Short mmCIF file of N, CA and C in Angstrom, two decimals:
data_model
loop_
_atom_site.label_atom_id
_atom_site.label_comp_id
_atom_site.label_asym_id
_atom_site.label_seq_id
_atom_site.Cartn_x
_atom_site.Cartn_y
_atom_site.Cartn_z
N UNK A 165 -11.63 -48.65 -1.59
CA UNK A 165 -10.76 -49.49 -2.38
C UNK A 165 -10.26 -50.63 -1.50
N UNK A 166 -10.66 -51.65 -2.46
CA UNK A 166 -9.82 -53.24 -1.49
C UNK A 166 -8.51 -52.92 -1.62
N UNK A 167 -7.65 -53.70 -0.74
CA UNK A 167 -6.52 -53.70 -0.08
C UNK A 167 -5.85 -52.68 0.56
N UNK A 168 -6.24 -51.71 0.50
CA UNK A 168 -5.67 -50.32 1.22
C UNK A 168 -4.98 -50.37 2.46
N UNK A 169 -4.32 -49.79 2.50
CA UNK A 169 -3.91 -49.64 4.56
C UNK A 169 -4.68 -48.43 4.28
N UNK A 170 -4.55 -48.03 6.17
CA UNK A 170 -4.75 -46.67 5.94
C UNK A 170 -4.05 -45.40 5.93
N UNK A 171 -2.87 -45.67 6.10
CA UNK A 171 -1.82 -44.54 5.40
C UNK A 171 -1.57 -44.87 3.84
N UNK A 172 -1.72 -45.44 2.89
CA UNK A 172 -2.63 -45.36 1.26
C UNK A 172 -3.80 -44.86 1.39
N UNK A 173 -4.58 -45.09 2.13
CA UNK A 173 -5.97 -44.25 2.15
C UNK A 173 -5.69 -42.95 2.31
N UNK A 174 -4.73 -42.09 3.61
CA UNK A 174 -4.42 -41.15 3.50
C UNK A 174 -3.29 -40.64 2.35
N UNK A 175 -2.88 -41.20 2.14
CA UNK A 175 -2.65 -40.48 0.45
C UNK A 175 -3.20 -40.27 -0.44
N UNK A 176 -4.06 -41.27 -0.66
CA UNK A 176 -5.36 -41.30 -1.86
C UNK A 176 -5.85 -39.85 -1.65
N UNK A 177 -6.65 -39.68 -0.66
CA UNK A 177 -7.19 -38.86 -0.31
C UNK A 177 -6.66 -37.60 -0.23
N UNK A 178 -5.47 -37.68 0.14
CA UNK A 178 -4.92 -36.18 0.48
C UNK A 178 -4.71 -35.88 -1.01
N UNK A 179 -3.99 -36.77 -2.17
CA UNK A 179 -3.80 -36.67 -3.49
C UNK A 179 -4.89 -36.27 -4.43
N UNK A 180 -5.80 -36.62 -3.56
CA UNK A 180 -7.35 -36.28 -4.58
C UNK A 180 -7.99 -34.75 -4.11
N UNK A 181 -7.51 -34.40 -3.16
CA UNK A 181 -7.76 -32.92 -2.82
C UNK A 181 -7.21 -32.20 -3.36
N UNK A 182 -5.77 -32.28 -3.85
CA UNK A 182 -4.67 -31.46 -4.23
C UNK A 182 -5.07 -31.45 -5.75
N UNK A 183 -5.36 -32.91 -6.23
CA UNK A 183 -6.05 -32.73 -7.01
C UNK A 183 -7.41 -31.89 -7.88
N UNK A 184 -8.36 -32.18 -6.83
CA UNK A 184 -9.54 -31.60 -7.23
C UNK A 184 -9.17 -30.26 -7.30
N UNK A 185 -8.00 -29.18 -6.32
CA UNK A 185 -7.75 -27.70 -6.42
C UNK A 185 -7.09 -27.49 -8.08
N UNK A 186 -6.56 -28.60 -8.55
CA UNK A 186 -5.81 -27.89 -9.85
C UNK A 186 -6.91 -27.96 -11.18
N UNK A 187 -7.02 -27.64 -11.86
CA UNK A 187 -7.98 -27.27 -13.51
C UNK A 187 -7.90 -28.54 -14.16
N UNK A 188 -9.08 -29.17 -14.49
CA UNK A 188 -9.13 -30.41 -15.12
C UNK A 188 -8.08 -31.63 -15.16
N UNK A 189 -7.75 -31.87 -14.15
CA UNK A 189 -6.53 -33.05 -13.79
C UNK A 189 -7.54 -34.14 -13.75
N UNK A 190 -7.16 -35.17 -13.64
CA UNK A 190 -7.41 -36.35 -13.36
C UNK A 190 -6.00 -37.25 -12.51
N UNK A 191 -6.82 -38.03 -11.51
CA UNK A 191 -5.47 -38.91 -10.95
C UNK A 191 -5.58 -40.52 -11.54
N UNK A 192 -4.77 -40.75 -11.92
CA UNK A 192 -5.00 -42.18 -13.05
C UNK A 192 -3.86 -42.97 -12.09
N UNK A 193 -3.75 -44.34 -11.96
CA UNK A 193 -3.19 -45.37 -11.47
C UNK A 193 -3.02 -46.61 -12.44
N UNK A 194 -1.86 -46.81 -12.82
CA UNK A 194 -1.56 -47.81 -13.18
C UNK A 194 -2.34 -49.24 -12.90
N UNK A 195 -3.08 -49.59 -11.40
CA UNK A 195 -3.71 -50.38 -11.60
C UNK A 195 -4.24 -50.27 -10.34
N UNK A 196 -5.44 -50.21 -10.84
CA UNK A 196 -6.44 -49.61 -9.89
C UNK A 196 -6.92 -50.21 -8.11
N UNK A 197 -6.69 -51.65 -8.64
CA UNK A 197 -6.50 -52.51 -7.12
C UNK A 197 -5.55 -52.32 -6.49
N UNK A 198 -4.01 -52.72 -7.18
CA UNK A 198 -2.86 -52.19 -6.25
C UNK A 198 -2.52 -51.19 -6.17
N UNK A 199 -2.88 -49.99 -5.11
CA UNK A 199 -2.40 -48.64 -4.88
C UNK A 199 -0.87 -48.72 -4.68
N UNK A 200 -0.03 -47.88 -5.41
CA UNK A 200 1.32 -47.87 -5.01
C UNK A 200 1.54 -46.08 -5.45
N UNK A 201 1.86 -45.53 -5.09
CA UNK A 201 2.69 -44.46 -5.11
C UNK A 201 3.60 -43.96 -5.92
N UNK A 202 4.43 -45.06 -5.99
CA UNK A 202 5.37 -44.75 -7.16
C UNK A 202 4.66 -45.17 -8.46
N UNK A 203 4.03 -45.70 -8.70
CA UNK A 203 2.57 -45.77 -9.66
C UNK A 203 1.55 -44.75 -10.46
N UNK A 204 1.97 -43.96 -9.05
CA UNK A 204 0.79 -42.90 -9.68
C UNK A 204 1.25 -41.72 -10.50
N UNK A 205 0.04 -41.40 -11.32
CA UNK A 205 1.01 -40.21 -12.38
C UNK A 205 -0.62 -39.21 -12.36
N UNK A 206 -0.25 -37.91 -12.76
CA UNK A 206 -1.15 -37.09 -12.77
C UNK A 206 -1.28 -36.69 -14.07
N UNK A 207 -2.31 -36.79 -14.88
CA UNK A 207 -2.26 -36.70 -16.48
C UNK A 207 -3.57 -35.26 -16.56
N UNK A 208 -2.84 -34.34 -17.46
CA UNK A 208 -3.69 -33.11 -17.22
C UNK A 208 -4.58 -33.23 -19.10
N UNK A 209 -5.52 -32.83 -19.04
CA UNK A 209 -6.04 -33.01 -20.26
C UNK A 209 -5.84 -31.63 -20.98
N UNK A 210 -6.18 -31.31 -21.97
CA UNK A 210 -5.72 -30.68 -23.31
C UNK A 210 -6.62 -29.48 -22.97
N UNK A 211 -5.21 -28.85 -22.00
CA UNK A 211 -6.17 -26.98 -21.39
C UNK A 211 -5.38 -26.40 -21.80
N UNK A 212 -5.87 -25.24 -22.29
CA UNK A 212 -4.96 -24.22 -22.21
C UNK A 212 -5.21 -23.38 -21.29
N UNK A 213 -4.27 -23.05 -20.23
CA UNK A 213 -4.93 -22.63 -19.06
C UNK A 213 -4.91 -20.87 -19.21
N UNK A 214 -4.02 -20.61 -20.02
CA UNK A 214 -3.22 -19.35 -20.26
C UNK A 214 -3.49 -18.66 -21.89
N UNK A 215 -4.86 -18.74 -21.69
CA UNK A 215 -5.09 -18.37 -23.40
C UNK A 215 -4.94 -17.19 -23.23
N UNK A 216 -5.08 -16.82 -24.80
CA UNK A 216 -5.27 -15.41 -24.78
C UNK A 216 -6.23 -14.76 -24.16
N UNK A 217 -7.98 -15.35 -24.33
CA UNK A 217 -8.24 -14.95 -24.38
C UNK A 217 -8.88 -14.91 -23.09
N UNK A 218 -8.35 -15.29 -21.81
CA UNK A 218 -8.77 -15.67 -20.28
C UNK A 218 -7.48 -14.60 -19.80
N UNK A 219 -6.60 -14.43 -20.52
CA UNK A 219 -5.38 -13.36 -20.07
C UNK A 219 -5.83 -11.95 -20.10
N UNK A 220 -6.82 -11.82 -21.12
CA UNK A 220 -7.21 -10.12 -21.43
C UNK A 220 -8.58 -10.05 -21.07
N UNK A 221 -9.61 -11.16 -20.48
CA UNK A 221 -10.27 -10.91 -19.43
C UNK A 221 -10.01 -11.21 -18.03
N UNK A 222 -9.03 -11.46 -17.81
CA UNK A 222 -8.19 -11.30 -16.20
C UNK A 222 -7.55 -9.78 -16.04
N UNK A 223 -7.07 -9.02 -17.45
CA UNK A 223 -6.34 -8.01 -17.15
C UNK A 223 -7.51 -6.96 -17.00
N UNK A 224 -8.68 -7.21 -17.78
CA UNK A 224 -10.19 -5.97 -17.98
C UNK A 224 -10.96 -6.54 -16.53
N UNK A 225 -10.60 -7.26 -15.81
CA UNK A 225 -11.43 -7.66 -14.34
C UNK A 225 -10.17 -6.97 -13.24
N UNK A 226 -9.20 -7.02 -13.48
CA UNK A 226 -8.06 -6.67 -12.29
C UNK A 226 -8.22 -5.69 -11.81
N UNK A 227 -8.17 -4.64 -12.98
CA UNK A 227 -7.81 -3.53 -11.66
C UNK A 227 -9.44 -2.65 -11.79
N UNK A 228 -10.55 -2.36 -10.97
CA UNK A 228 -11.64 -2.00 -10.94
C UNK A 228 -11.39 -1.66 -9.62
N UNK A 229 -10.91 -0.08 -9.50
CA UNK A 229 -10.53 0.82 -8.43
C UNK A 229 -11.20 2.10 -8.40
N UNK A 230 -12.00 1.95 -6.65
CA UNK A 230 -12.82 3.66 -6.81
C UNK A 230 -11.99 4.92 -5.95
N UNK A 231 -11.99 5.81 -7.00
CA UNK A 231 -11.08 7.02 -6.57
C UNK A 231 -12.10 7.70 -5.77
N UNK A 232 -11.28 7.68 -4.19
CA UNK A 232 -12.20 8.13 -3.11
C UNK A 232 -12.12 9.75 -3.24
N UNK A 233 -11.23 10.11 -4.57
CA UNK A 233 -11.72 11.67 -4.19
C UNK A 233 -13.04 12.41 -5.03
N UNK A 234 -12.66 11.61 -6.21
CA UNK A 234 -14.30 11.90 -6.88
C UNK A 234 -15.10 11.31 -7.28
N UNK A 235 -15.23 9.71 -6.85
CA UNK A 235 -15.81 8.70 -7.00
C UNK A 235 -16.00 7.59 -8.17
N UNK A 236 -15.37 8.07 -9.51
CA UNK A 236 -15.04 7.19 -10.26
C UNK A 236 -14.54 6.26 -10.47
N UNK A 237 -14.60 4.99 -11.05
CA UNK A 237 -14.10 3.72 -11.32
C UNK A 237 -13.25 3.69 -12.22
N UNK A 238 -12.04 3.37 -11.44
CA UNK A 238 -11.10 3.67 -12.53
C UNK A 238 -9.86 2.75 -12.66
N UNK A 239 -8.96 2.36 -13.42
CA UNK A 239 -8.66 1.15 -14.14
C UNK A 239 -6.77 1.04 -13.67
N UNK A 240 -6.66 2.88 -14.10
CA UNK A 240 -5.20 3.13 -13.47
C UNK A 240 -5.26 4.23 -12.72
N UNK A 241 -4.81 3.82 -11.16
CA UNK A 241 -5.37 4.60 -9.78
C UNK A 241 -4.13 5.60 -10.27
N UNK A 242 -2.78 4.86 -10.16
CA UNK A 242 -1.88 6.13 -9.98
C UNK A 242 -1.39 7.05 -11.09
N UNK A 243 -2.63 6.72 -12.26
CA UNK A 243 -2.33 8.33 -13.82
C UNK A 243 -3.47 8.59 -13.05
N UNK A 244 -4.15 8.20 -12.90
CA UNK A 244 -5.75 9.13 -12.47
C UNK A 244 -5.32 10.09 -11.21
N UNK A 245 -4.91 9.94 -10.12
CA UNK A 245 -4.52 10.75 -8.82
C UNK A 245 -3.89 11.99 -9.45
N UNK A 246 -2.67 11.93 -10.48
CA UNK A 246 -2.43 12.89 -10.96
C UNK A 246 -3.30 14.04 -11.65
N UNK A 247 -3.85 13.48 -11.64
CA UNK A 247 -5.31 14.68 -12.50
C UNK A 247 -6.27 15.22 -11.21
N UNK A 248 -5.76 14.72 -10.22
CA UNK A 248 -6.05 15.85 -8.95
C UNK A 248 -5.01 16.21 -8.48
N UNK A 249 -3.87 15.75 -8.18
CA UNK A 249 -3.06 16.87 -7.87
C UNK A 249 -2.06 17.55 -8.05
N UNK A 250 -2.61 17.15 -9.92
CA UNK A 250 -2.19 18.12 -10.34
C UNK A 250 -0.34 18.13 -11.28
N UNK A 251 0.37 16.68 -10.21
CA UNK A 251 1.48 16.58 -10.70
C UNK A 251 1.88 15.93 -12.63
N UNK A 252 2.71 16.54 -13.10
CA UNK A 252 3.19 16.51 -14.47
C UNK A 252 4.71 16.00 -14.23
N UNK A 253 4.83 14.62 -14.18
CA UNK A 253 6.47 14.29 -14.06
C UNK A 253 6.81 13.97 -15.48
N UNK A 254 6.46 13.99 -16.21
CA UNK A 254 7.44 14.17 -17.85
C UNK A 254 7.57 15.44 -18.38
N UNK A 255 8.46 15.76 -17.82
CA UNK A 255 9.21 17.65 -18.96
C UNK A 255 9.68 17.00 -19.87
N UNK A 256 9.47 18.44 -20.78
CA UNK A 256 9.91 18.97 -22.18
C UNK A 256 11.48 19.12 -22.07
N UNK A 257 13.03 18.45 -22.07
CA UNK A 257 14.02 19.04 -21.99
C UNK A 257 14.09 20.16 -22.75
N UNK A 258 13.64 20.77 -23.75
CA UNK A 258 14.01 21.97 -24.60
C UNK A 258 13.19 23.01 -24.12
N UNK A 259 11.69 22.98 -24.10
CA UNK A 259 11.03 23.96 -22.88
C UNK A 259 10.65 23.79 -21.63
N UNK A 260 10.15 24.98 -20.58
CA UNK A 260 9.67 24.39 -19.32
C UNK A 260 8.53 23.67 -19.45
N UNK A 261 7.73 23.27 -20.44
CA UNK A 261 6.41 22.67 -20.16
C UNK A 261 6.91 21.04 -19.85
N UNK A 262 5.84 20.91 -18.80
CA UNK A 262 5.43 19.50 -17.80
C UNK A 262 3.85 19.04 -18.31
N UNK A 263 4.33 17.15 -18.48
CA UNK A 263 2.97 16.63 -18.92
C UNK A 263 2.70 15.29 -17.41
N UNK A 264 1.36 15.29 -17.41
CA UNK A 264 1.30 14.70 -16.68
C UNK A 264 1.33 12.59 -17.48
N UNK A 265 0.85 12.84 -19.07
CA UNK A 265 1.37 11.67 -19.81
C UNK A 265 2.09 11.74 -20.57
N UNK A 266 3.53 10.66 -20.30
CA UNK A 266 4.86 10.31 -21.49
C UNK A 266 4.19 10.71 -22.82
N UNK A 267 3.10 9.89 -23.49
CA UNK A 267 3.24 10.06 -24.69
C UNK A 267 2.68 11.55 -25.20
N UNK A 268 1.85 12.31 -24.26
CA UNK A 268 1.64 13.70 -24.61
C UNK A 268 3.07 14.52 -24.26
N UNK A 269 3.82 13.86 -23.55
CA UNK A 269 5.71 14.71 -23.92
C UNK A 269 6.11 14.44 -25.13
N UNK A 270 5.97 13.30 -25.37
CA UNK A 270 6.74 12.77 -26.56
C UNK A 270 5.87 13.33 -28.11
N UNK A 271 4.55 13.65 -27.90
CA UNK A 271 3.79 14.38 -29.16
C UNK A 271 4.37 15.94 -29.45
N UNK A 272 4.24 16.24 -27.58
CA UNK A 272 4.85 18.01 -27.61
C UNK A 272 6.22 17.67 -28.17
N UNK A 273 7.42 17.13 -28.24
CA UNK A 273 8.50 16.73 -28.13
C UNK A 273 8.44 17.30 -29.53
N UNK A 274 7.28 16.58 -30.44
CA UNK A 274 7.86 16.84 -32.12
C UNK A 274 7.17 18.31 -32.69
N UNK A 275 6.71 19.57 -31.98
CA UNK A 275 6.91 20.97 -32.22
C UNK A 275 8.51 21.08 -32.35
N UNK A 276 9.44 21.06 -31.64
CA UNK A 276 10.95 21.54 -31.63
C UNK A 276 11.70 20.51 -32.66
N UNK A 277 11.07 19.64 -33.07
CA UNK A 277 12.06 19.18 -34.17
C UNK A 277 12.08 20.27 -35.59
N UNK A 278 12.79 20.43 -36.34
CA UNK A 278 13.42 20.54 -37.09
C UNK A 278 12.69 20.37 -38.70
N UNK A 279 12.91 18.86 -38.60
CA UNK A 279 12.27 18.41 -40.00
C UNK A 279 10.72 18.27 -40.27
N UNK A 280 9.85 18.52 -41.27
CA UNK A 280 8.62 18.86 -41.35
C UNK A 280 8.14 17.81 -42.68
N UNK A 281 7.75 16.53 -41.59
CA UNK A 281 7.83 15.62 -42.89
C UNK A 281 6.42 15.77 -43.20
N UNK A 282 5.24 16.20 -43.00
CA UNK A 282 3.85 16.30 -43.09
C UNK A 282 3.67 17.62 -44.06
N UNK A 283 3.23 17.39 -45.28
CA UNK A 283 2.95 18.13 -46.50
C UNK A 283 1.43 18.48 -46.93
N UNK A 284 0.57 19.69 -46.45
CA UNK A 284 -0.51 19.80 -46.76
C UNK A 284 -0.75 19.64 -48.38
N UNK A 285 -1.66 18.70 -49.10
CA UNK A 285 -2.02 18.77 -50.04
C UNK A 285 -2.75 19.92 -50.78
N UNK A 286 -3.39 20.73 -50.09
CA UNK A 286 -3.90 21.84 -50.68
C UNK A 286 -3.14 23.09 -50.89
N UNK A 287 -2.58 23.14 -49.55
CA UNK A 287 -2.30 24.68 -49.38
C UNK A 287 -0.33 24.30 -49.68
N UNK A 288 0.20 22.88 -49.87
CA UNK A 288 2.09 22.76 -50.06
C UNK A 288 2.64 23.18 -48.82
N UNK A 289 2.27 23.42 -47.88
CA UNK A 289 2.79 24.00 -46.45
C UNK A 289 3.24 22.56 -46.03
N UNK A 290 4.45 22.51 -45.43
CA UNK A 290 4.85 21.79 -44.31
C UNK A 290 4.73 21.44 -43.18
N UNK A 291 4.31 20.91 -42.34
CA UNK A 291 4.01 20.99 -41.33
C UNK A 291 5.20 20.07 -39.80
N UNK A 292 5.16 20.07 -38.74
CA UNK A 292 5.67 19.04 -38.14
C UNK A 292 5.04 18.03 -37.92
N UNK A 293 3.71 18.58 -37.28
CA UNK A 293 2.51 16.99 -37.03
C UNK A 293 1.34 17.19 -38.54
N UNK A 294 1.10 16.10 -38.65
CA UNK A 294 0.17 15.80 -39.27
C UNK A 294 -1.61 16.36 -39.15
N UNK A 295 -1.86 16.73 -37.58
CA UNK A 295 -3.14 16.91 -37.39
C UNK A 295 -3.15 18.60 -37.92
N UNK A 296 -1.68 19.40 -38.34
CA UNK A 296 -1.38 20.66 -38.27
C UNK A 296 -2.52 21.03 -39.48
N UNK A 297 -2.18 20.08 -40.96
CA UNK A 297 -3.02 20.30 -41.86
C UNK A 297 -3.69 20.21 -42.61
N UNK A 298 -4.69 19.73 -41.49
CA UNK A 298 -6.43 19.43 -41.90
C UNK A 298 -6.86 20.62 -42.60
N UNK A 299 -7.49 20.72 -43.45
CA UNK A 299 -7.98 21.78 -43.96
C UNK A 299 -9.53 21.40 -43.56
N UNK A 300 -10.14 22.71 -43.10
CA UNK A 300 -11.59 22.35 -43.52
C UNK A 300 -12.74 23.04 -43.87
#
C-alpha cells in the first residue's frame, strides 16, 4: 500500500492476522489509500457462529473417552467408572436400596408412594407405575 510508514504497515499486518484467526471477518477501511486507525472497523458477515446445530455436534465430538479398565468408548467417564466399582450414591430415603442412577432412585422412589394413578384396562387393578400393567 502507497503511503504507509512502517509502523501502519505493522499494524496492517498484525490486524490482518488477528483477523484471519477469527470466522469470516473481513477488515474494511474507510479509505483504502489513507491508512488511519481510527478508521478502521471490523465488519463480521451474517454467521451464526453458535447454531444449533454446530452446538450438538461439538457436544457428540467432546467427550470420546476410553475406559482403561475395559476398553470401551465412552461418552460419560465418571457414570461409567461406577459400573466397576461398583459405587451407588443415590439412596432410597424410605428403604436401604442404593442406585448408582438419580433417575433409577427417583423411578424406585414411586413403589412407596401411596397413590396408584395407573389403572389396568383389563384386569381394573391399580397400579403405581404404569409398566406394572401390561398384560400379555
Amino acid at each position: 500500500m502507497q503511503g504507509l510508514n512502517d509502523e501502519q504497515m505493522g499494524n496492517l499486518f498484525l490486524l490482518a492476522e488477528v483477523a484471519a484467526k477469527m470466522p469470516k471477518v473481513e477488515v474494511v477501511t474507510k479509505n483504502a489509500d489513507e491508512f488511519d486507525s481510527q478508521n478502521l472497523t471490523v465488519k463480521e458477515e451474517s454467521v451464526k457462529r453458535n447454531s444449533v446445530g454446530e452446538l450438538a455436534r461439538k457436544k457428540r465430538e467432546r467427550k470420546k473417552l476410553l475406559c482403561d479398565l475395559c476398553g470401551k468408548i465412552i461418552s460419560h467417564m465418571k457414570n461409567h467408572k461406577m459400573s466397576h466399582t461398583g459405587e451407588k450414591p443415590y439412596s432410597c430415603p424410605t428403604c436401604d436400596k442404593s442406585f448408582s442412577r438419580q433417575y433409577k432412585r427417583n423411578m424406585h422412589m414411586k413403589i412407596h408412594a401411596v397413590e396408584k394413578p395407573h389403572i389396568c384396562p383389563t384386569y381394573n387393578n391399580s397400579f403405581r407405575l404404569r409398566h406394572f400393567c401390561n398384560v400379555t
